[in-house]
mmCIF file of C-alpha atoms in Angstrom:
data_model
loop_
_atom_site.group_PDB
_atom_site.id
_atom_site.type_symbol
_atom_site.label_atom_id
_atom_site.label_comp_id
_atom_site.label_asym_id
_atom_site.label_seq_id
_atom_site.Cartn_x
_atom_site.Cartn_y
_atom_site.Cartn_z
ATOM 1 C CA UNK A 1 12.343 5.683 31.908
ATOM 2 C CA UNK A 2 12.323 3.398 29.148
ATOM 3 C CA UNK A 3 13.906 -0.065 29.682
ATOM 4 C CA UNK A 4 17.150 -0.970 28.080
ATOM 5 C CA UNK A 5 17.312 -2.159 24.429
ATOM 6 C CA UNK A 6 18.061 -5.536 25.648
ATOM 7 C CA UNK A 7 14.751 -5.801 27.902
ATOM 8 C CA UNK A 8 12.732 -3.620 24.418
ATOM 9 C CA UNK A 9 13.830 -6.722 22.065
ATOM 10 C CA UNK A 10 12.982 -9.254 24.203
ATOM 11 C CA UNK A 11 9.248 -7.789 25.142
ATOM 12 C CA UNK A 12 8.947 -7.584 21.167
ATOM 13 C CA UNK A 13 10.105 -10.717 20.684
ATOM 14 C CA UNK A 14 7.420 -12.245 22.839
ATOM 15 C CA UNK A 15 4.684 -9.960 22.041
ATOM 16 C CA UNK A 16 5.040 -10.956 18.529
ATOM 17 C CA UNK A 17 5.281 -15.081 18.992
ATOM 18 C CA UNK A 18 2.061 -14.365 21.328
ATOM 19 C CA UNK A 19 0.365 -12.423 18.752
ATOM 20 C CA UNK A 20 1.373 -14.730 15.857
ATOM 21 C CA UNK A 21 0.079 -17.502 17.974
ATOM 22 C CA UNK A 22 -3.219 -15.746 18.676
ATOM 23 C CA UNK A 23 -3.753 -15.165 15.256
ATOM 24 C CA UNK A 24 -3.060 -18.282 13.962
ATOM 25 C CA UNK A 25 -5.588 -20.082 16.628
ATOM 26 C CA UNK A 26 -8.104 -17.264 16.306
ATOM 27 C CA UNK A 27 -7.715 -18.024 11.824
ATOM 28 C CA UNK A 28 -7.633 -21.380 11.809
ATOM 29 C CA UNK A 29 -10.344 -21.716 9.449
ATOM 30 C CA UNK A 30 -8.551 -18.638 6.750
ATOM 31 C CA UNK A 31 -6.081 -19.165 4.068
ATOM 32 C CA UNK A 32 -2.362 -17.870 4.774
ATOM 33 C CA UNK A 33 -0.442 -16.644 7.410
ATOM 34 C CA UNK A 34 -0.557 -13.879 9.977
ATOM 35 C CA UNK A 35 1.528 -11.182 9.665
ATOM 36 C CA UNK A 36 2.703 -8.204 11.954
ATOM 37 C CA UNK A 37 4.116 -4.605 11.261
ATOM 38 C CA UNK A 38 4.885 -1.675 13.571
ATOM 39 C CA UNK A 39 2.497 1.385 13.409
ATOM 40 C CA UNK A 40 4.422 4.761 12.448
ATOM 41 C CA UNK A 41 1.980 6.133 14.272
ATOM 42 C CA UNK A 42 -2.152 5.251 16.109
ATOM 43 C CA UNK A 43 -3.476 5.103 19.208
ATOM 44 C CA UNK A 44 -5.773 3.090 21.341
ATOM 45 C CA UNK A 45 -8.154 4.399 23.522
ATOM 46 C CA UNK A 46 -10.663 2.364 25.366
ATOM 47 C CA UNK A 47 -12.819 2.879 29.407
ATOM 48 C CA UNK A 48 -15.401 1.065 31.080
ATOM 49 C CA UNK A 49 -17.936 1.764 33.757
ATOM 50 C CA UNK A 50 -16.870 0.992 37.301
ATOM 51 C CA UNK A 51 -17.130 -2.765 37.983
ATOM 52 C CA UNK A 52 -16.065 -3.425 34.322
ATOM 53 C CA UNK A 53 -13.144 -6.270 34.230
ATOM 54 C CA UNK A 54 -11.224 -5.321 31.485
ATOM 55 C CA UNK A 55 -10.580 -1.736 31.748
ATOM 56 C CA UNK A 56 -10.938 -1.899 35.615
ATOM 57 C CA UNK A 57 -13.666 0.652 34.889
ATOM 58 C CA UNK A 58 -10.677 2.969 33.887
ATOM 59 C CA UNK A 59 -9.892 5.048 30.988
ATOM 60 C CA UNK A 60 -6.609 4.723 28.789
ATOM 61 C CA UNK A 61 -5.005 5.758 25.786
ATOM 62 C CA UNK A 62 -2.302 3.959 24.541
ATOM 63 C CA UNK A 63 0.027 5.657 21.342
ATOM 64 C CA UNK A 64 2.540 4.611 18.967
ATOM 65 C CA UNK A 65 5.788 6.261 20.235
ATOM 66 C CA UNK A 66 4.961 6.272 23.507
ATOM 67 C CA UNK A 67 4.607 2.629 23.845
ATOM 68 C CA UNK A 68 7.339 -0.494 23.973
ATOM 69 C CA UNK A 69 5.261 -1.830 20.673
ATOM 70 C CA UNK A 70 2.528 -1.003 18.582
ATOM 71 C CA UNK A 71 2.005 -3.682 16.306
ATOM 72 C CA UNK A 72 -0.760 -4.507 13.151
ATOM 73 C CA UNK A 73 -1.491 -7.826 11.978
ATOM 74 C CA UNK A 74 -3.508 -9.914 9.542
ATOM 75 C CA UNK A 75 -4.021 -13.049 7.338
ATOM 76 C CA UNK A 76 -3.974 -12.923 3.877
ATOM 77 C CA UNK A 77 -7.243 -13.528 3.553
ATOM 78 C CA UNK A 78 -8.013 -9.674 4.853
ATOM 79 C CA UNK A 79 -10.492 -11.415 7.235
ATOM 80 C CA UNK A 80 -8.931 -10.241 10.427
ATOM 81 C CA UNK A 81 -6.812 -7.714 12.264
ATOM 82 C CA UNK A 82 -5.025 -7.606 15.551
ATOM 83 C CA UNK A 83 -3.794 -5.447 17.433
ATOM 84 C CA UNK A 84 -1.148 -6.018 19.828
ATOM 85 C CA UNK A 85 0.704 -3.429 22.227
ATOM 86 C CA UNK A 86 3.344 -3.894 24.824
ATOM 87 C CA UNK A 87 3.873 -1.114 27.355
ATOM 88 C CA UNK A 88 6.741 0.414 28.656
ATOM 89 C CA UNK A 89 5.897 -1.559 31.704
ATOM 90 C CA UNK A 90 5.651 -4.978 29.799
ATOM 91 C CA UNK A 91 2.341 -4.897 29.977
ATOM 92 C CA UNK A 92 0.802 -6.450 26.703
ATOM 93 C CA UNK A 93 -2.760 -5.444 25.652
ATOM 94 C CA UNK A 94 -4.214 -7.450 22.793
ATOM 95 C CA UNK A 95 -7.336 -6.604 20.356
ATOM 96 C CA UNK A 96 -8.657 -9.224 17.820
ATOM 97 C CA UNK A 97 -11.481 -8.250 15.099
ATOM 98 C CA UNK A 98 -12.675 -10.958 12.271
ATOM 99 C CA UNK A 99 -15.269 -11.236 10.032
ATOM 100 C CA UNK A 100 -17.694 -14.092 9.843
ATOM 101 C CA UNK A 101 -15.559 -17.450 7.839
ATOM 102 C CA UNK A 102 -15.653 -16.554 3.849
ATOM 103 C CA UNK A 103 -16.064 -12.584 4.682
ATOM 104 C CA UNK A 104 -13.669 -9.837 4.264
ATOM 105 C CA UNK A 105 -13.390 -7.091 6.640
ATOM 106 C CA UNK A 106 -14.490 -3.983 4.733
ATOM 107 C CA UNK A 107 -15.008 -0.385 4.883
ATOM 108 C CA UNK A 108 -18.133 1.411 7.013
ATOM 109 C CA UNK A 109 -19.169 -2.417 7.981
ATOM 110 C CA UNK A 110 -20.513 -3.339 11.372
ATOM 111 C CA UNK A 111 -20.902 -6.715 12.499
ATOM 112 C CA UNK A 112 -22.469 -7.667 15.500
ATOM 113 C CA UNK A 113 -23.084 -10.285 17.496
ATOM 114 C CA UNK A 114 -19.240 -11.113 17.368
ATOM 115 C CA UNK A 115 -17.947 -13.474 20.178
ATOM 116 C CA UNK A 116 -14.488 -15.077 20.880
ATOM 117 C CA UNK A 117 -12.944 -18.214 19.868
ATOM 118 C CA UNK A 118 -13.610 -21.110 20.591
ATOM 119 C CA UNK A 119 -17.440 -20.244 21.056
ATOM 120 C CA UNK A 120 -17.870 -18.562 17.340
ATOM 121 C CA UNK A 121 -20.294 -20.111 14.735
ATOM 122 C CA UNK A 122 -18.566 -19.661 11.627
ATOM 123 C CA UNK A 123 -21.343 -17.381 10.953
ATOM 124 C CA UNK A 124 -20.579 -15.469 14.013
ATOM 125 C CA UNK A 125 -17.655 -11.906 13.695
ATOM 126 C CA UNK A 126 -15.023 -12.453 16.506
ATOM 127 C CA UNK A 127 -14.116 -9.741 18.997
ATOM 128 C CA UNK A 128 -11.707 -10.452 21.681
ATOM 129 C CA UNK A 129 -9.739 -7.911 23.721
ATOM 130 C CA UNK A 130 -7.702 -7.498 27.248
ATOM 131 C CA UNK A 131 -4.392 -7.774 28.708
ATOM 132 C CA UNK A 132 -1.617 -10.574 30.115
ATOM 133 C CA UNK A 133 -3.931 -10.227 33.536
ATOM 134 C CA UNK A 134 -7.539 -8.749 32.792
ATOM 135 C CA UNK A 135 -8.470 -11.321 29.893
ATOM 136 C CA UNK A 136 -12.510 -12.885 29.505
ATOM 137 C CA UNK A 137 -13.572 -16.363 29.656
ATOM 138 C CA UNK A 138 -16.120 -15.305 27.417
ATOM 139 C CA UNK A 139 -17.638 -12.572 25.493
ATOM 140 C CA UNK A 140 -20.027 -10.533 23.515
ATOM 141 C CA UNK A 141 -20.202 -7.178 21.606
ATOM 142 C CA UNK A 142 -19.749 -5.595 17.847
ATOM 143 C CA UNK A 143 -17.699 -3.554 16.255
ATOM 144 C CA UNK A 144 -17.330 -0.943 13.364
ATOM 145 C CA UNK A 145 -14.827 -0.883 10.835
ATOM 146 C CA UNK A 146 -14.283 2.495 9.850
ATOM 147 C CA UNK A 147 -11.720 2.044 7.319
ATOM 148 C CA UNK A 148 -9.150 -0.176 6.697
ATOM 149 C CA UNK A 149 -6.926 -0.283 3.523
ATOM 150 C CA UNK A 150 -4.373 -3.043 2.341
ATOM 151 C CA UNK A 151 -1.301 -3.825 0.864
ATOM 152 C CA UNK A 152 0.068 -7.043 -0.803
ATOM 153 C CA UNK A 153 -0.910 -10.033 0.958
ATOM 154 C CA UNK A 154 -2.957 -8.820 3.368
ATOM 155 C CA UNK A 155 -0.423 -6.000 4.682
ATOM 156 C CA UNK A 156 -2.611 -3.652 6.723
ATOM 157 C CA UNK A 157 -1.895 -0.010 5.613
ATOM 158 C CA UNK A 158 -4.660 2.006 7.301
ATOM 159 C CA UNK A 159 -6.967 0.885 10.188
ATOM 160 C CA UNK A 160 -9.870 3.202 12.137
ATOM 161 C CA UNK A 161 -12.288 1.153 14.553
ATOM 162 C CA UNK A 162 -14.744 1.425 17.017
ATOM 163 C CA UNK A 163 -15.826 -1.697 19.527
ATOM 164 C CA UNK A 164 -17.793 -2.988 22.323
ATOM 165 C CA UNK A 165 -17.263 -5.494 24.655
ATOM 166 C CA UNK A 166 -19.219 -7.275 27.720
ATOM 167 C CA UNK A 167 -17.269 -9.824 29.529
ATOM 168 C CA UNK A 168 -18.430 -12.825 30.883
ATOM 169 C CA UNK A 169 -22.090 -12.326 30.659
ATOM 170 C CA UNK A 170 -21.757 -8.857 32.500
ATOM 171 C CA UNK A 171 -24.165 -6.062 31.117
ATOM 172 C CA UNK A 172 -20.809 -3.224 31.984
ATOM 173 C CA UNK A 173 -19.704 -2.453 28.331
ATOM 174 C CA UNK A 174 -15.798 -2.120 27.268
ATOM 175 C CA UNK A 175 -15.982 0.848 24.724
ATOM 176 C CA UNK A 176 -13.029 1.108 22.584
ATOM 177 C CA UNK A 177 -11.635 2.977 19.362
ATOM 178 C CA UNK A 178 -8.122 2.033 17.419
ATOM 179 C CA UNK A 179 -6.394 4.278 14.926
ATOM 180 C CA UNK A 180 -3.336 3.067 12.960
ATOM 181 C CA UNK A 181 -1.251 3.424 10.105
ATOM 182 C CA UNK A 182 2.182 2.000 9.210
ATOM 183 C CA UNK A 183 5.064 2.510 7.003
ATOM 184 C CA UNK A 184 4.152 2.099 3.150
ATOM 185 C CA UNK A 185 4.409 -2.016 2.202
ATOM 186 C CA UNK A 186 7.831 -3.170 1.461
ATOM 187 C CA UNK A 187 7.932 -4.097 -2.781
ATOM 188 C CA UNK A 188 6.678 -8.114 -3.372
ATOM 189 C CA UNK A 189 9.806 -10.206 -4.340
ATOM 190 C CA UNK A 190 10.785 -10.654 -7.904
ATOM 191 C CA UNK A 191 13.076 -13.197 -8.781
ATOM 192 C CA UNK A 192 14.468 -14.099 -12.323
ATOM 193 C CA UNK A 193 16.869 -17.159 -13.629
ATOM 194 C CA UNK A 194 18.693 -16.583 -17.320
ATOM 195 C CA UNK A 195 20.851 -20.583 -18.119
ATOM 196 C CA UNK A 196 24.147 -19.943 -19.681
ATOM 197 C CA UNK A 197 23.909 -21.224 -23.330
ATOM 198 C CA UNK A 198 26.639 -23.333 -22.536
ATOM 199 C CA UNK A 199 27.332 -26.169 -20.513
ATOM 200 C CA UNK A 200 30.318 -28.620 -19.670
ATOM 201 C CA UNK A 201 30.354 -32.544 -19.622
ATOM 202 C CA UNK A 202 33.532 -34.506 -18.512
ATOM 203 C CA UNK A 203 33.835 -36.976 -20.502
ATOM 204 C CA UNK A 204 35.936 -39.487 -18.063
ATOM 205 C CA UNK A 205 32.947 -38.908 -14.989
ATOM 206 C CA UNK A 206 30.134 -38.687 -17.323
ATOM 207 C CA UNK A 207 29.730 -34.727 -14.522
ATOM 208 C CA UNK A 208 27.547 -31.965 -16.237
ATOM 209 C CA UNK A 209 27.979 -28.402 -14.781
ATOM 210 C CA UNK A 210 25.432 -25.584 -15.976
ATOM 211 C CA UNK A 211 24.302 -22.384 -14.328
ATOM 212 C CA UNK A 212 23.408 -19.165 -15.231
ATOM 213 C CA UNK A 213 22.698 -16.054 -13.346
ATOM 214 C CA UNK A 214 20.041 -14.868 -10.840
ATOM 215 C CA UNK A 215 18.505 -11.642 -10.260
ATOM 216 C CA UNK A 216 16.173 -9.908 -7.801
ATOM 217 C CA UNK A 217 15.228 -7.180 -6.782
ATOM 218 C CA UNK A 218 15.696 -7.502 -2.743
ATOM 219 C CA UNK A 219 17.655 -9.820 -1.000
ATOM 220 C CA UNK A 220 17.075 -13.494 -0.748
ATOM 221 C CA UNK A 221 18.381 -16.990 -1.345
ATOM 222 C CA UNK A 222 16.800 -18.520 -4.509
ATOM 223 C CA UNK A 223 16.332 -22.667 -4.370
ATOM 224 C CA UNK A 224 17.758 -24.275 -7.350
ATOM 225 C CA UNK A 225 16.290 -27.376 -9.237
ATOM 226 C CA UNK A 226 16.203 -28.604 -12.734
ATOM 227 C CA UNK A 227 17.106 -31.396 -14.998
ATOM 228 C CA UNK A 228 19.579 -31.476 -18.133
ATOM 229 C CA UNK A 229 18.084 -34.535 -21.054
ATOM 230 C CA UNK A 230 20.472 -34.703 -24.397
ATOM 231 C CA UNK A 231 18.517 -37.264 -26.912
ATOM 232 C CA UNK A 232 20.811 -39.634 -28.663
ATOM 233 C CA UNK A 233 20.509 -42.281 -31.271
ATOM 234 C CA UNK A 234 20.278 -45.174 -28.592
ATOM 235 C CA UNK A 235 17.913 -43.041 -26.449
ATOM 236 C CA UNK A 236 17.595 -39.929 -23.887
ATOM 237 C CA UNK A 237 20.965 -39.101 -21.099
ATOM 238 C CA UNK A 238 19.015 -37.208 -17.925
ATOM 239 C CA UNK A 239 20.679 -35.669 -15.296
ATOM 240 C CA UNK A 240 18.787 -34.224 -12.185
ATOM 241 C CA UNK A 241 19.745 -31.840 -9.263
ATOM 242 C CA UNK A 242 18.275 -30.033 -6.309
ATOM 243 C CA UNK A 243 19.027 -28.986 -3.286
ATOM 244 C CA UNK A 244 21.302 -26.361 -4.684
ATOM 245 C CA UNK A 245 20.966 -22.580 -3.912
ATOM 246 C CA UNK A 246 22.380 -18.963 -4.413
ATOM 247 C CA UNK A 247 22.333 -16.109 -2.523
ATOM 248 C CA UNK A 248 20.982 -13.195 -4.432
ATOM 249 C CA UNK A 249 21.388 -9.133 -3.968
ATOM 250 C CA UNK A 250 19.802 -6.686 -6.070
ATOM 251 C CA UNK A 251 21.776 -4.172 -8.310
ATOM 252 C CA UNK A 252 23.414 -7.042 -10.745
ATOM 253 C CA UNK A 253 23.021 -10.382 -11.739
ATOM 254 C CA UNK A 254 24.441 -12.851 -9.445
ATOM 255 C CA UNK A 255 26.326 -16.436 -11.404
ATOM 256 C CA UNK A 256 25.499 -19.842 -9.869
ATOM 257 C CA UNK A 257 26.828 -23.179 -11.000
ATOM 258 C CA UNK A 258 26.187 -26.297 -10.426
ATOM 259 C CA UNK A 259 27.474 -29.755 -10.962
ATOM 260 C CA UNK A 260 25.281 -32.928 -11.863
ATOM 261 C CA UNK A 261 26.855 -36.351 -10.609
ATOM 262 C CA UNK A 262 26.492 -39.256 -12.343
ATOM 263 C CA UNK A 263 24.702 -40.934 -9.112
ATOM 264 C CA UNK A 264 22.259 -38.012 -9.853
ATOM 265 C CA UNK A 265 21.436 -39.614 -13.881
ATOM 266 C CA UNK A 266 18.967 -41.853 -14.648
ATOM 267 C CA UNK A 267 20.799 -45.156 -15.822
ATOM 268 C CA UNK A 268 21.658 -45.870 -19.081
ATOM 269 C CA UNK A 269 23.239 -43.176 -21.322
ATOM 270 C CA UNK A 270 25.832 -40.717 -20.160
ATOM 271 C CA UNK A 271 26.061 -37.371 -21.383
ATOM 272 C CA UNK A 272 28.438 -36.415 -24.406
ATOM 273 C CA UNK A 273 29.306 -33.058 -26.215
ATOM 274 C CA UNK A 274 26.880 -31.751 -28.381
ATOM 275 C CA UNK A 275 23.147 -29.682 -27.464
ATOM 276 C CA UNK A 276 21.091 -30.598 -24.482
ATOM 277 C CA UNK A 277 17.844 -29.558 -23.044
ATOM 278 C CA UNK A 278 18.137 -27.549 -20.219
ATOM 279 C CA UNK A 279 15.119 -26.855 -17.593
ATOM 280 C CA UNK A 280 15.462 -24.743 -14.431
ATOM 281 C CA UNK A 281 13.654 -23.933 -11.492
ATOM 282 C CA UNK A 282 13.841 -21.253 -8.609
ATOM 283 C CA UNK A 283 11.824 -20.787 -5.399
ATOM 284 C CA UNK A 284 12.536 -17.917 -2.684
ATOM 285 C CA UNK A 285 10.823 -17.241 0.272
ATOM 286 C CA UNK A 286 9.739 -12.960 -0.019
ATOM 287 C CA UNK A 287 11.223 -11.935 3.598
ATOM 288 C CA UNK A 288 8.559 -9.323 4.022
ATOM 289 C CA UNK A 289 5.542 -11.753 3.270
ATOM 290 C CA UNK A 290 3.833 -14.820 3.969
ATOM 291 C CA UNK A 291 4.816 -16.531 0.254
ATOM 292 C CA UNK A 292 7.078 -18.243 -1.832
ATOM 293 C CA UNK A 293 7.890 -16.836 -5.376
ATOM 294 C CA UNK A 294 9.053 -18.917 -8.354
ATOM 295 C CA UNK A 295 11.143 -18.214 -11.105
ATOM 296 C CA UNK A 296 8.957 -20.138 -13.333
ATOM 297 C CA UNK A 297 9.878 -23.005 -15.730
ATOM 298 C CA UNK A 298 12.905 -21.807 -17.494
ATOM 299 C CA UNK A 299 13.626 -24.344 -20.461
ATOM 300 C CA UNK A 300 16.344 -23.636 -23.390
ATOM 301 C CA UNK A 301 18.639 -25.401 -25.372
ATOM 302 C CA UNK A 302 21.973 -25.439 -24.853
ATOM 303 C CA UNK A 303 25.369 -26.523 -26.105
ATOM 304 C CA UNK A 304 27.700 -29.142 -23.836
ATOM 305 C CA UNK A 305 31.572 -28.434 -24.388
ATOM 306 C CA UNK A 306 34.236 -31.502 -23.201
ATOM 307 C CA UNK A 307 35.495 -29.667 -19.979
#
């Protein structure tokens, strides 16, 4: 019987942390961050001779649907896989494949020689696989990649692999095989920011409020920043902010506002009525992937009113 949903959350939940952690020690050398998404469907099927550590010279099969978690990840780099499952029983089995540092893994390749980390030249592929209790010190073997197709940012679509392990100097071979495919990749973030054309100064605080509107085209919450500079005949009035944010849903564009201080102006000239340069900045954080997207430099003239 499957455990309650409480108990299923809280097995993903760690399973994931673990595997993120894994990752990130096993990539330490590759550029950007690991990431993990559930397989609609794959299996994992690996035995070993009697005497063998890992497998316990058993054979298993473990399956998406059948299992507590089935989850793919990788850097986006697409250096590395893993390959992390959690069991109905809680049991979490664990299966790590990378390339040699500055390779990609590709299709129909088969690197041997692969160890684990920390022992791995740079040179060297990296194999590692077991569970919370059957786990090697250290190890040998190769693998085959099959096939393995991406989405953005290293989002593993498709994944077919063979490998073979031998733990801790023991000539008993691991044999192994993983087949998995998830859900099609969620769309990249796109963010925009359009400055109204006009602006308001009071003239007894020496304030400045501008904003525009904010689209995208999933849900996020877009960093503000910018500056407003209005050249006058004794020199320039700048006004900074930051800090500032909106939350954005797709389907229309969303209005933000926001109010520059005077503590927030370079000394000297306050602002007055008239036309001003305006320059604005967003940043969001795509939910779905490891990255940041900006809005760009959005810089326009505008026209200050006397609020």
């Amino acid at each position: 019987m499957k455990r309650s949903m409480t108990g299923r959350r809280a097995a993903r939940a760690a399973a994931v942390l673990t595997a993120a952690m894994a990752m990130a020690v096993a990539a330490a050398p590759l550029s950007g961050t690991a990431q993990a998404h559930e397989a609609v469907s794959g299996s994992l099927a690996f035995s070993g001779e009697e005497g063998e550590f890992v497998s316990g010279g058993q054979s298993q099969e473990l399956t998406a649907g059948s299992v507590e978690m089935f989850d793919v990840s990788g850097p986006t780099a697409q250096s590395a896989v893993g390959v992390t499952i959690v069991t109905p029983e809680g049991k979490r089995w664990s299966l790590h494949l990378q390339a040699p540092e500055g390779q990609k893994l590709t299709d129909g390749a088969t690197y041997t020689g692969a160890s684990r980390w920390p022992y791995a030249q740079p040179e060297d592929p990296q194999l590692e696989f077991g569970s919370d209790d059957r786990w090697c010190n250290t190890s040998t073997g190769s693998f085959t990649v099959s096939h393995i197709s991406y989405g953005p940012y290293g989002y593993i679509r498709e994944l077919d692999a063979t490998f073979e392990q031998y733990c801790d100097g023991s000539t008993l071979p691991l044999r192994g095989e993983v087949h998995a495919r998830t859900a099609e990749p969620p769309a990249e973030l796109a963010i925009g920011l359009g400055p109204n054309p006009e602006g308001k100064v009071d003239t007894k605080t020496g304030q400045v409020t501008v904003g525009g509107t904010a689209t995208c085209n999933k849900p996020t919450r877009i960093s503000l920043s910018g500056l407003v500079a209005q050249t006058q005949k004794t020199g320039e009035a700048v006004g900074r902010y930051e800090g500032e944010a909106v939350d954005c849903t797709p389907g229309a564009p969303v209005p933000w506002n926001v109010t520059i201080p005077v503590t927030a102006m370079e000394p000297g000239l306050t602002f007055r009525p008239g036309t001003a340069m305006f320059r604005g900045f967003g940043a969001a954080d795509d939910r779905d992937y490891p990255a940041t997207v900006n809005a760009g430099d959005n810089t326009t003239q505008i026209t200050l009113v006397k609020s």
